[in-house]
Short mmCIF file of C-alpha atoms in Angstrom, two decimals:
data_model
loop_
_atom_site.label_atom_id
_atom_site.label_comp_id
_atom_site.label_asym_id
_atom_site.label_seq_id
_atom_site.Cartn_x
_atom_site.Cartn_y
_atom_site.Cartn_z
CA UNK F 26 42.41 -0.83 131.65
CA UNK F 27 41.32 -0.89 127.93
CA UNK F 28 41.98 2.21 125.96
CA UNK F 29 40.58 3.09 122.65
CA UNK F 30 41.76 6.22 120.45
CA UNK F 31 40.07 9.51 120.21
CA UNK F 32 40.77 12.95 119.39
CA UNK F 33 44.01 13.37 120.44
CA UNK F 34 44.59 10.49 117.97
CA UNK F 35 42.85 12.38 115.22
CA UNK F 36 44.69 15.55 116.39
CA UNK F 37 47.78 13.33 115.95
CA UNK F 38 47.10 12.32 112.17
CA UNK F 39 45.93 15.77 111.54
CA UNK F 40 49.37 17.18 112.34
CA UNK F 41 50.81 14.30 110.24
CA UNK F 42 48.92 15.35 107.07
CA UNK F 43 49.19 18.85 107.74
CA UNK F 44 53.42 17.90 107.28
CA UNK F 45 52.64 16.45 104.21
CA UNK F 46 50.15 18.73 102.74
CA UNK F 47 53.10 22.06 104.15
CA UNK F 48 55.73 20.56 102.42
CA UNK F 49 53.78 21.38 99.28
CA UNK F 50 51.88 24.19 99.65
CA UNK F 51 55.37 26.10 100.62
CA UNK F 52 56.48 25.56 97.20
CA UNK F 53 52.88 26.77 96.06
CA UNK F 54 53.02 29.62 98.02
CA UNK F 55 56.29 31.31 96.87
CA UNK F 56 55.67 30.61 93.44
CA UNK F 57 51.91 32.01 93.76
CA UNK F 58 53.30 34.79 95.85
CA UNK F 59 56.55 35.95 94.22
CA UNK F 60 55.71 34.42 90.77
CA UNK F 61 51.84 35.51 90.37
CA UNK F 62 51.69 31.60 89.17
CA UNK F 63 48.73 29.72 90.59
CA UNK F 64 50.46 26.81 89.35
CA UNK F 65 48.16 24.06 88.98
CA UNK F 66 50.95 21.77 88.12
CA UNK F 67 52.54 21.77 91.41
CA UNK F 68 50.73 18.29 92.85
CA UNK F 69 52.19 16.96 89.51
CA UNK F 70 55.58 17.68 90.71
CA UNK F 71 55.01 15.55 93.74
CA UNK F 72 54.30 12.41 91.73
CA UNK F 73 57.28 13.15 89.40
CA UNK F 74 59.21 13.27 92.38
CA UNK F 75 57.88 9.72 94.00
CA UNK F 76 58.33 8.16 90.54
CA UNK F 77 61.64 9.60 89.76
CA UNK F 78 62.90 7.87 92.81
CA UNK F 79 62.11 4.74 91.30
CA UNK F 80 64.96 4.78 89.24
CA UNK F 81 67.13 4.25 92.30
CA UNK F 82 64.81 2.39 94.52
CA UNK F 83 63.30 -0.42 92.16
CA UNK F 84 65.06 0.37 88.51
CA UNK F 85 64.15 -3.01 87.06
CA UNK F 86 60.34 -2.53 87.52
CA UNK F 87 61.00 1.31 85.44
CA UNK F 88 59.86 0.59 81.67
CA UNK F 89 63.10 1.46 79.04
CA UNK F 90 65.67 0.99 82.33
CA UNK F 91 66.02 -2.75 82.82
CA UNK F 92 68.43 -3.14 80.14
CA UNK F 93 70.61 -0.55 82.55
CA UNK F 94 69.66 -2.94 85.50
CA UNK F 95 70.74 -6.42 86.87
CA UNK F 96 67.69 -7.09 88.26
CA UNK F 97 64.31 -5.79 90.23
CA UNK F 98 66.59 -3.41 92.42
CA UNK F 99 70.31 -3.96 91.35
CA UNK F 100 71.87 -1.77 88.64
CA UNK F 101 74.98 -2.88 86.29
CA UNK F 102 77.93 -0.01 85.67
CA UNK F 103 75.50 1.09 82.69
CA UNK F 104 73.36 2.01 85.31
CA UNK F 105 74.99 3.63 87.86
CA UNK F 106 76.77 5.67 85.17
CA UNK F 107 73.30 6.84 84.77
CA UNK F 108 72.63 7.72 87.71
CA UNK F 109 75.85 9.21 88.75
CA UNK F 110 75.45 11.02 85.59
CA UNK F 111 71.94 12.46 85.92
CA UNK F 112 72.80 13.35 89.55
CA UNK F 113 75.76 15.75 88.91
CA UNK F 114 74.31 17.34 86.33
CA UNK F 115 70.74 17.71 88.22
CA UNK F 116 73.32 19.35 90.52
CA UNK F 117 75.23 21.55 88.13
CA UNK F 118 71.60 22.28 86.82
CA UNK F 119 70.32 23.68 90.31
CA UNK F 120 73.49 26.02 90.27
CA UNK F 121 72.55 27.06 86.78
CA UNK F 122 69.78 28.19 87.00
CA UNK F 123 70.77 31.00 89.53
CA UNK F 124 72.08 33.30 87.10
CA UNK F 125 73.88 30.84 84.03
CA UNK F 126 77.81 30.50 83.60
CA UNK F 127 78.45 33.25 86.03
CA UNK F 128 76.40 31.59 88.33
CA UNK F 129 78.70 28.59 88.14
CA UNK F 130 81.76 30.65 88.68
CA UNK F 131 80.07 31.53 91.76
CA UNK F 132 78.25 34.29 90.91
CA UNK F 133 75.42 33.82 93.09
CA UNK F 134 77.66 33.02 96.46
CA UNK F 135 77.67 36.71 97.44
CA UNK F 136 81.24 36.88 98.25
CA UNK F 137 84.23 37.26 95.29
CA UNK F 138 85.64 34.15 95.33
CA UNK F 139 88.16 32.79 92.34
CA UNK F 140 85.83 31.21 89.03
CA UNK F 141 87.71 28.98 88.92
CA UNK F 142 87.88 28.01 92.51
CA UNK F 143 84.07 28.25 92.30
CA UNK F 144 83.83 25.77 89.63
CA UNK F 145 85.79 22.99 90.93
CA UNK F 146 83.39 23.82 93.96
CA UNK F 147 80.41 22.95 92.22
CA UNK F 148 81.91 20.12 90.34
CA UNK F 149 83.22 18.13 93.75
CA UNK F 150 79.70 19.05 95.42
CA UNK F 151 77.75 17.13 92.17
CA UNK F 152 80.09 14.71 92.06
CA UNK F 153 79.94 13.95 95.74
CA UNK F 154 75.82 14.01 95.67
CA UNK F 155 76.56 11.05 92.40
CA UNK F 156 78.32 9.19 94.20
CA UNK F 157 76.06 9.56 97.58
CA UNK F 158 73.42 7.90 94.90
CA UNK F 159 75.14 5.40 93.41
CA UNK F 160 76.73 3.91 96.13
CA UNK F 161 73.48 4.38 98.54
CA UNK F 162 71.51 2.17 95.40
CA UNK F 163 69.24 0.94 96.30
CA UNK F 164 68.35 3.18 99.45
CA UNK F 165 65.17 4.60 100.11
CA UNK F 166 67.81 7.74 101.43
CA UNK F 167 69.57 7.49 98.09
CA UNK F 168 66.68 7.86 96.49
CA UNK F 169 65.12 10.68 97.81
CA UNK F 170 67.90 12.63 97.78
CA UNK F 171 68.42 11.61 93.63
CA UNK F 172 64.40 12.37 93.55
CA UNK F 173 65.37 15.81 95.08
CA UNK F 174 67.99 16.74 92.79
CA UNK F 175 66.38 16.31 89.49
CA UNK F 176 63.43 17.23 90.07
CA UNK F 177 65.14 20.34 91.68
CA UNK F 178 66.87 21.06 88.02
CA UNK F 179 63.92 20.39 86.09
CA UNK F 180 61.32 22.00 87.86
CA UNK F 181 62.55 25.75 87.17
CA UNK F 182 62.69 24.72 83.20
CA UNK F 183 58.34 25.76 83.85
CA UNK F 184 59.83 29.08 84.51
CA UNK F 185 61.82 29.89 81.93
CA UNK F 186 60.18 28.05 79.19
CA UNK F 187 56.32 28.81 80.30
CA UNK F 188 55.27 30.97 82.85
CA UNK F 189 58.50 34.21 81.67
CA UNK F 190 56.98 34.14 78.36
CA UNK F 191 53.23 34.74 79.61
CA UNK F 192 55.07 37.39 82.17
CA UNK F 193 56.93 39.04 79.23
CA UNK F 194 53.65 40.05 77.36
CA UNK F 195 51.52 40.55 80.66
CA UNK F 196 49.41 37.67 80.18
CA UNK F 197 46.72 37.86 83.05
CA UNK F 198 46.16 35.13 86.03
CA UNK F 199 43.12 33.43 84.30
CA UNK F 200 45.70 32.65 81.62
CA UNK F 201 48.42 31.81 83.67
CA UNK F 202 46.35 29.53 85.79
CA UNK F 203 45.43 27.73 82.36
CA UNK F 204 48.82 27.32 80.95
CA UNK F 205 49.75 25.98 84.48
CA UNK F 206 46.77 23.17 83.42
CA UNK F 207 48.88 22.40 80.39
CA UNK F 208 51.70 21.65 81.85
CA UNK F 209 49.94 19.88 84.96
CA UNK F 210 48.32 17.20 82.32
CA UNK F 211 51.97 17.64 80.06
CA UNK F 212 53.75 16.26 83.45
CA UNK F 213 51.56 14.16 84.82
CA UNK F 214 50.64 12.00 80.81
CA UNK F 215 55.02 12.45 80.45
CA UNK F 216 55.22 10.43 83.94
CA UNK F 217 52.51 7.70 82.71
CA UNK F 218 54.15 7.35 79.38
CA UNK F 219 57.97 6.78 80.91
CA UNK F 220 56.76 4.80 84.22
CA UNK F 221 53.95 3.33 82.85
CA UNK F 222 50.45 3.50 84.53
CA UNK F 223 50.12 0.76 86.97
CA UNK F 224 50.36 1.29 90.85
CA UNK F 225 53.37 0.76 92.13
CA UNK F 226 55.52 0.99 95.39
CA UNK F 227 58.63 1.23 97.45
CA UNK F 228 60.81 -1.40 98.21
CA UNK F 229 62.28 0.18 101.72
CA UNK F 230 64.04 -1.77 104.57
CA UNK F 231 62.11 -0.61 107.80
CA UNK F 232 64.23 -1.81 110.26
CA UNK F 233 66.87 0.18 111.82
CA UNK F 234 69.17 -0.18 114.64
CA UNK F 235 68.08 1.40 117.73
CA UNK F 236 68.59 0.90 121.21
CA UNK F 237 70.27 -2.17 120.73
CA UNK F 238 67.62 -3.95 119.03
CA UNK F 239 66.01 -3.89 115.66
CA UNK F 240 63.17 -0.99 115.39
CA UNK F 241 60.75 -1.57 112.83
CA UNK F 242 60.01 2.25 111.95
CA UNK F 243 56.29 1.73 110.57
CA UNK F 244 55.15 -0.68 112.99
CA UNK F 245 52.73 1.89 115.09
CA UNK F 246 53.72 2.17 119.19
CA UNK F 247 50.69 3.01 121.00
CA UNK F 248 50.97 5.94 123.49
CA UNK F 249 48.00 5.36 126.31
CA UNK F 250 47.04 8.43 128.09
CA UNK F 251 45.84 8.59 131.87
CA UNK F 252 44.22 11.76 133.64
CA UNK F 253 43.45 10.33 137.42
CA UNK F 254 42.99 12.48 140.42
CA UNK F 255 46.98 12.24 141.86
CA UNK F 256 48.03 13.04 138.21
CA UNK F 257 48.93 12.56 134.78
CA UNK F 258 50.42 9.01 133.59
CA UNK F 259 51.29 8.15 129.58
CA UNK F 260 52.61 4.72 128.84
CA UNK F 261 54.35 4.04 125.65
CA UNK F 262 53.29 0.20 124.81
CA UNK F 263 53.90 -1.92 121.55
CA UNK F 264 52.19 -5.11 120.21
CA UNK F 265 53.99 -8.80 119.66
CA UNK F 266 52.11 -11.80 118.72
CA UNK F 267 48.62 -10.33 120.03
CA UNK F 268 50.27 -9.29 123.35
CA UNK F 269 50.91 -5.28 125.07
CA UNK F 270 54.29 -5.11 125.64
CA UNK F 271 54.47 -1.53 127.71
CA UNK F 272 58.01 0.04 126.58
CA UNK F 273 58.13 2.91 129.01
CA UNK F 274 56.32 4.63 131.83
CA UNK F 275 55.93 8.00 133.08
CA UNK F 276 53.77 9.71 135.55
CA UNK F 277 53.96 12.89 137.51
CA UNK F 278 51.23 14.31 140.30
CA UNK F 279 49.97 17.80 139.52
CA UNK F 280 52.31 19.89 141.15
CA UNK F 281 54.70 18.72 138.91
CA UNK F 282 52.76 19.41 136.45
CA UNK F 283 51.92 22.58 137.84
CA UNK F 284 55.50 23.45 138.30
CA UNK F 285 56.07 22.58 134.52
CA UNK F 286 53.67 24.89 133.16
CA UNK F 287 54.47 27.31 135.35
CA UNK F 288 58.36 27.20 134.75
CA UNK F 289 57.32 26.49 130.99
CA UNK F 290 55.62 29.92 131.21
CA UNK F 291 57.67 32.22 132.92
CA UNK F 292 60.58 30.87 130.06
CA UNK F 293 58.46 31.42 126.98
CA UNK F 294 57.58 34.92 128.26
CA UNK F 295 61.02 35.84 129.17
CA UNK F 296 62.25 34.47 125.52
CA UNK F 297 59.44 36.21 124.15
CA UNK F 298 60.19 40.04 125.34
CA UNK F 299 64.09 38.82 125.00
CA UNK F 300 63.84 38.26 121.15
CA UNK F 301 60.90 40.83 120.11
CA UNK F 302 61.73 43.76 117.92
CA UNK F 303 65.16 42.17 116.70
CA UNK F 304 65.78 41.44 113.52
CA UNK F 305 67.59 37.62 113.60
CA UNK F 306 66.25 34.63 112.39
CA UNK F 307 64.39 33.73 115.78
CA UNK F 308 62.09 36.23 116.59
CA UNK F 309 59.87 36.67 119.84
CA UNK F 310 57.29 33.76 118.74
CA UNK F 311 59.90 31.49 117.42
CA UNK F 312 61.61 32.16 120.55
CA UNK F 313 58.82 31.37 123.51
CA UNK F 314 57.70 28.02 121.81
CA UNK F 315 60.66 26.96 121.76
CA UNK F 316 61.68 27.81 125.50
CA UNK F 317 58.65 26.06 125.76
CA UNK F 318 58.83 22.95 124.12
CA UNK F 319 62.36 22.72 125.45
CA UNK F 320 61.22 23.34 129.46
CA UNK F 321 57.92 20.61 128.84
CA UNK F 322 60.79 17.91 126.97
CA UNK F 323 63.45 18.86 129.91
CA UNK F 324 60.51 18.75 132.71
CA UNK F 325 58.79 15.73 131.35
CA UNK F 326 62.11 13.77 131.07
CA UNK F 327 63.77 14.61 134.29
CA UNK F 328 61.00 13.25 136.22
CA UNK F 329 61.09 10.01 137.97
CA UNK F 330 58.75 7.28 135.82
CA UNK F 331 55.71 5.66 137.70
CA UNK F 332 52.98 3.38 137.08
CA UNK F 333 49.54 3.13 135.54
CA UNK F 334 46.88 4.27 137.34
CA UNK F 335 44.20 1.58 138.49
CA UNK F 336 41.46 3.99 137.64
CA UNK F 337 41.53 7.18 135.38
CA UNK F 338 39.17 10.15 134.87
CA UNK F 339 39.68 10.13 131.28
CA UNK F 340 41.80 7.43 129.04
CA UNK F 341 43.02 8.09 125.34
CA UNK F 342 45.13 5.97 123.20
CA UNK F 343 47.46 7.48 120.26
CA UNK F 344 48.94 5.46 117.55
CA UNK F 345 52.30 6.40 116.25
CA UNK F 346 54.93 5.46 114.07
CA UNK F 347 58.33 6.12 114.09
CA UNK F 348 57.80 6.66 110.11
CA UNK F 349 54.40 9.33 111.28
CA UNK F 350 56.55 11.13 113.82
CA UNK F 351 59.76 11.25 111.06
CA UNK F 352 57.48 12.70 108.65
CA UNK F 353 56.63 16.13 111.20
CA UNK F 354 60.21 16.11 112.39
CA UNK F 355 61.62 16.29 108.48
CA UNK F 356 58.75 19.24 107.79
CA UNK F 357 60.00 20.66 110.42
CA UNK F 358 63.44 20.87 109.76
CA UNK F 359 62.57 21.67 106.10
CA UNK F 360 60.97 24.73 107.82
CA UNK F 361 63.62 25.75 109.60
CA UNK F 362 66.06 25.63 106.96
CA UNK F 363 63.01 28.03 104.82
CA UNK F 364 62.97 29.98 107.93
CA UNK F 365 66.80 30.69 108.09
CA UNK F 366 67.08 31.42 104.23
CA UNK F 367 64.22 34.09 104.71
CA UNK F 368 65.07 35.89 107.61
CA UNK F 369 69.29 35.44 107.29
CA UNK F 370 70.51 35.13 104.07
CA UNK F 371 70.61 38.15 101.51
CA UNK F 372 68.58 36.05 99.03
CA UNK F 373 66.44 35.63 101.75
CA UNK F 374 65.60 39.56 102.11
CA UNK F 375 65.54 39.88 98.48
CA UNK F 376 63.15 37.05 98.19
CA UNK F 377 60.89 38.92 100.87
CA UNK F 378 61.41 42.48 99.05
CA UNK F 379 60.40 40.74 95.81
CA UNK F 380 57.33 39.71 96.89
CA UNK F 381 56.81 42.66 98.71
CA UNK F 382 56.99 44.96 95.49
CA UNK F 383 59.03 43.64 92.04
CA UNK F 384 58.89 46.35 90.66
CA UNK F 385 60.90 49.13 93.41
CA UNK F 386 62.99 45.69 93.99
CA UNK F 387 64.20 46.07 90.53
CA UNK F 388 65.08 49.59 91.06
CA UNK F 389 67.05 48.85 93.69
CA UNK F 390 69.22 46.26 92.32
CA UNK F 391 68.17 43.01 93.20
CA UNK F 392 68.29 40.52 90.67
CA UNK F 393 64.58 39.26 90.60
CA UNK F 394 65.21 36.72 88.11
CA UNK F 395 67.56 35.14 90.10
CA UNK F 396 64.84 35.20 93.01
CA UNK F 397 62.25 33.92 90.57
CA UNK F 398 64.21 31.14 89.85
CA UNK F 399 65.40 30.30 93.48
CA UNK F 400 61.38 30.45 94.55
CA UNK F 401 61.19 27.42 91.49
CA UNK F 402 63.67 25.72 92.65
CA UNK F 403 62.63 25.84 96.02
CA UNK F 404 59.31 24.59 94.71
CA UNK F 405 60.68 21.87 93.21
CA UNK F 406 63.02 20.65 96.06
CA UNK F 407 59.56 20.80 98.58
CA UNK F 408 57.98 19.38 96.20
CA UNK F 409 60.22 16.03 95.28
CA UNK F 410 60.21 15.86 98.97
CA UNK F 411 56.85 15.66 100.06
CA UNK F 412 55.59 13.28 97.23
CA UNK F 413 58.49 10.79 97.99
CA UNK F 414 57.42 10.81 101.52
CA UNK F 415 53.75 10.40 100.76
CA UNK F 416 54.24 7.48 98.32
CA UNK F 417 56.44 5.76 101.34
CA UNK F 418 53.48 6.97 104.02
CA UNK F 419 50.68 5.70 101.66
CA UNK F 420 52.68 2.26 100.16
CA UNK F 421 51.68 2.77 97.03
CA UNK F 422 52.13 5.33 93.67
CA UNK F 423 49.67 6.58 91.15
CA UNK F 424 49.88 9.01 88.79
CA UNK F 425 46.85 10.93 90.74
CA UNK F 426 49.36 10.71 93.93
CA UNK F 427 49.78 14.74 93.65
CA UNK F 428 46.78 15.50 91.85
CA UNK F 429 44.64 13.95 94.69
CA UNK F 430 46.99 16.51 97.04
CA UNK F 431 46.40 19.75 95.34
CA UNK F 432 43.41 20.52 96.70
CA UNK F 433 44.29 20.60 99.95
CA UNK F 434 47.81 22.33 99.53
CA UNK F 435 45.70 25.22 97.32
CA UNK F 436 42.85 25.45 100.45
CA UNK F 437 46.37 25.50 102.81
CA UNK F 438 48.09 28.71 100.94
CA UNK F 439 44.70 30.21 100.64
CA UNK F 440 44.04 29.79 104.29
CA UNK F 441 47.07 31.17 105.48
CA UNK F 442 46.71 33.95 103.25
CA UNK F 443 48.72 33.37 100.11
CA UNK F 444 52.14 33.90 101.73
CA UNK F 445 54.52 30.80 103.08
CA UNK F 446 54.12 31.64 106.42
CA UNK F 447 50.57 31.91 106.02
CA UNK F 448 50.77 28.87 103.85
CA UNK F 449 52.18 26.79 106.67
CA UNK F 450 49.76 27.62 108.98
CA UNK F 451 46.58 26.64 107.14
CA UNK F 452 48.30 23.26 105.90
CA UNK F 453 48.33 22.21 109.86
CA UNK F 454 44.82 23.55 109.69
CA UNK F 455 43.56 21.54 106.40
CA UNK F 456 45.21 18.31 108.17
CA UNK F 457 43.46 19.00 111.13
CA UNK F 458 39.90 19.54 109.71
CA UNK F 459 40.18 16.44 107.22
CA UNK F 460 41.36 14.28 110.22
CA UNK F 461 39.46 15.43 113.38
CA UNK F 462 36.49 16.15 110.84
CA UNK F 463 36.11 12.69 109.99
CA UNK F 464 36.65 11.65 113.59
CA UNK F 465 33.95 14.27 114.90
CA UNK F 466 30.60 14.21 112.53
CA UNK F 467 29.69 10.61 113.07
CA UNK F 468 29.00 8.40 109.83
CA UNK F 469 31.55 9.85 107.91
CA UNK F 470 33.93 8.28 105.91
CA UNK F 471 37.66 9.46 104.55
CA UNK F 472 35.97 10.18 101.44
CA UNK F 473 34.43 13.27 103.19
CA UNK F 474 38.31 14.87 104.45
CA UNK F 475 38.58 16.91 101.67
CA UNK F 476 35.02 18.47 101.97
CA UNK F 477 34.87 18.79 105.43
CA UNK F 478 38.67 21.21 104.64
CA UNK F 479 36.91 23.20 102.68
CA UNK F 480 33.69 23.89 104.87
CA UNK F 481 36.60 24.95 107.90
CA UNK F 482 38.37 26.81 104.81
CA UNK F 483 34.58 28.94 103.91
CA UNK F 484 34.07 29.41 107.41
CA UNK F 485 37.33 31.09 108.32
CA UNK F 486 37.89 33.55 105.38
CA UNK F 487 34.10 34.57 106.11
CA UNK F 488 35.35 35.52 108.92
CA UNK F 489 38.41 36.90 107.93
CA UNK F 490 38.80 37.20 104.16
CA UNK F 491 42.58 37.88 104.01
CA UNK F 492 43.31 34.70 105.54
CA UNK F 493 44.75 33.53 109.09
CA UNK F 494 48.05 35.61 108.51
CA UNK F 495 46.33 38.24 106.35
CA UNK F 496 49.77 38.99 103.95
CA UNK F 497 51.73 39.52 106.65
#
């Protein structure tokens, strides 16, 4: 039975982009929500992060570094002093910024702890990270994680340099939102005169061990869907030298997926009224989709596989990759790990009280600098992150890489209504409507996904001007 994709392949891409765009916008978000930055510089920080890996992933194509490098990838002990160098104080940098010399005494841990213990601390950690890079050359790992780091340490320098001194004599939006122009075209001109303007690209091994055979993690795996009148089939399938090869099987008859649902149901309820009105990191929401997910993954896997059914009702085809389906799981996690420092760390609740009013957060102790920087570095982290993983998703680098993103991360935070929550949300919705928009309104072309965003982004804050979470 031939199967072609469809929506649920469009919804599929959607959610991929919407990853991509969310690990931005998050960044965007706290700054434009704790800062009062609409920093137009942000996409830039995405392509300084996919260029600054370079210098670990192909250092002998980077202009001024291939006297530090043996040859297209390979660096001599000049080199990886460099990077071992740049790493641990990237590192030492992050800490720094949290509050200075006391920071690095461990000022900003929250417990009393020995300076000097907390030094040595810090010192092992950034060494440790150096060596992770140097040793990992010529890694696509190694290099997002020295990507990461520096841009992690630089990224804040916008802070204290720019955006505190417009603060400090209550410059207004319009003119923040211009200086943030300034230093977008400052960044992005300072990455085309170090790395030169030319497209370029990762070198990355895409093979991996799995399963006891070699898995190439972008060739796509084509997931067939089957709705027939005894049930619901998927097939997971691959293609070798022109030919299907099916991988795996699975089909269950109605009741069971009746009994799924139903079970799935009754769970997320139960977790729901469990975890409402309690203040821990998984709330009620949190807590039904995941009793969810978890009781459709448990349901779906304990069930004997089956066959392909001769004749279907309706037939849809998704294409995958294990690179696509990395890319949600990482935003994912990256979420979680937002989530936790919100809701359980006491940086977390002064981030939130921050944002909720600076001023009474002053006056009652809380170090808003320190916040202010933390939301920058954040920023910069998400950032590094997302623009690594587009230049690997997209094969190529150009100095418009972020630029060309910044649209859609702005349309994202304003959707969601200019909080990170918020800003999460209408990412997944911007990936959505450029993807399924494209597939849906015949005779349009990709050029049209960023349009077709902003029509869904009119639409819904005509409806509801505050945006999808409204500043909750």
């Amino acid at each position: 039975m031939a199967v072609e994709t469809g929506l649920l392949n469009a919804i599929s891409n959607g959610i991929v982009t919407g990853s991509i765009v969310a690990l931005g916008a998050i960044g965007l978000a706290l700054v434009y929500d704790i800062g009062d930055v609409p920093n137009f510089a942000h996409g830039d920080l995405l392509t300084l992060g996919a260029y600054t890996a370079l210098l670990v992933n192909k250092p002998g194509t980077v202009p001024g570094f291939g006297a530090l490098a043996t040859d297209t990838r390979g660096v001599g002990i000049g080199g990886m002093a460099f990077l071992f160098v740049v790493s641990v104080v990237g590192v030492l940098g992050i800490v720094y910024h949290l509050g200075g010399r006391r920071a690095l005494k461990g000022g900003w841990w929250g417990i009393d702890a020995p300076p000097s213990v907390a030094v040595v601390i810090h010192v092992l950690a950034a060494a440790g990270v150096g060596v992770l890079v140097v040793t990992g050359t010529p890694s696509f790992l190694a290099a997002l994680l020295f990507a990461v780091v520096v841009v992690g340490a630089l990224v804040p320098l916008m802070e204290s340099l720019v955006f505190r001194k417009f603060r400090a004599k209550d410059a207004s939006v319009a003119m923040l939102l211009i200086a943030s122009l300034a230093v977008a075209f400052i960044v992005r001109f300072g990455v085309q005169t170090i790395f030169g303007g030319e497209i370029r690209s990762y070198q990355v091994d895409t093979t991996i061990p799995f399963a006891g055979r070699q898995l190439d993690i972008t060739f796509a795996k084509f997931f067939d869907f089957f709705v027939a009148g005894n049930g619901f089939s998927l097939s997971i399938r691959e293609t070798r030298g022109g030919n299907e090869i099916p991988l795996a099987t699975f089909s269950y008859s109605w009741i069971e997926v009746a009994a799924v649902v139903a079970v799935a149901a009754v769970l997320g309820v139960a977790a729901y009224r469990w975890r409402t009105n309690t203040a821990g990191v998984i709330g009620g929401r949190l807590a039904a989709a995941l009793a969810v997910v978890a009781t459709v993954v448990v349901g779906g896997t304990a069930l004997a596989p089956g066959a392909i059914p001769e004749t279907a009702w309706y037939a849809t085809r998704v294409r995958a990759s294990p690179l696509r389906i990395g890319i949600i799981l990482t935003a994912l996690v990256m979420m979680g790990l937002l989530h936790y420092l919100l809701r359980a760390t006491t940086l977390g609740k002064a981030m939130r009280a921050t944002s909720d009013n600076r001023d009474l957060a002053m006056v009652r102790g809380i170090n808003t600098r320190r916040v202010m920087m933390t939301v920058w570095i954040i920023a910069g982290l998400f950032g590094a992150l997302g623009g690594v993983l587009l230049g690997f998703l997209f094969s190529n680098l150009s100095i418009n890489l972020g630029f060309n993103l910044l649209l859609p991360m702005f349309a994202g935070v304003i959707l969601g209504g200019i909080n990170v929550y918020g800003a999460i949300l209408g990412s997944y919705a911007v990936g959505l409507a450029m993807e399924v928009g494209i597939f849906a309104i015949p005779g349009l072309s990709a050029t049209y996904r960023i349009p077709v965003a902003f029509v869904v982004l009119l639409v819904v804050l005509l409806v509801k001007p505050e945006g999808i979470v409204g500043g909750n």
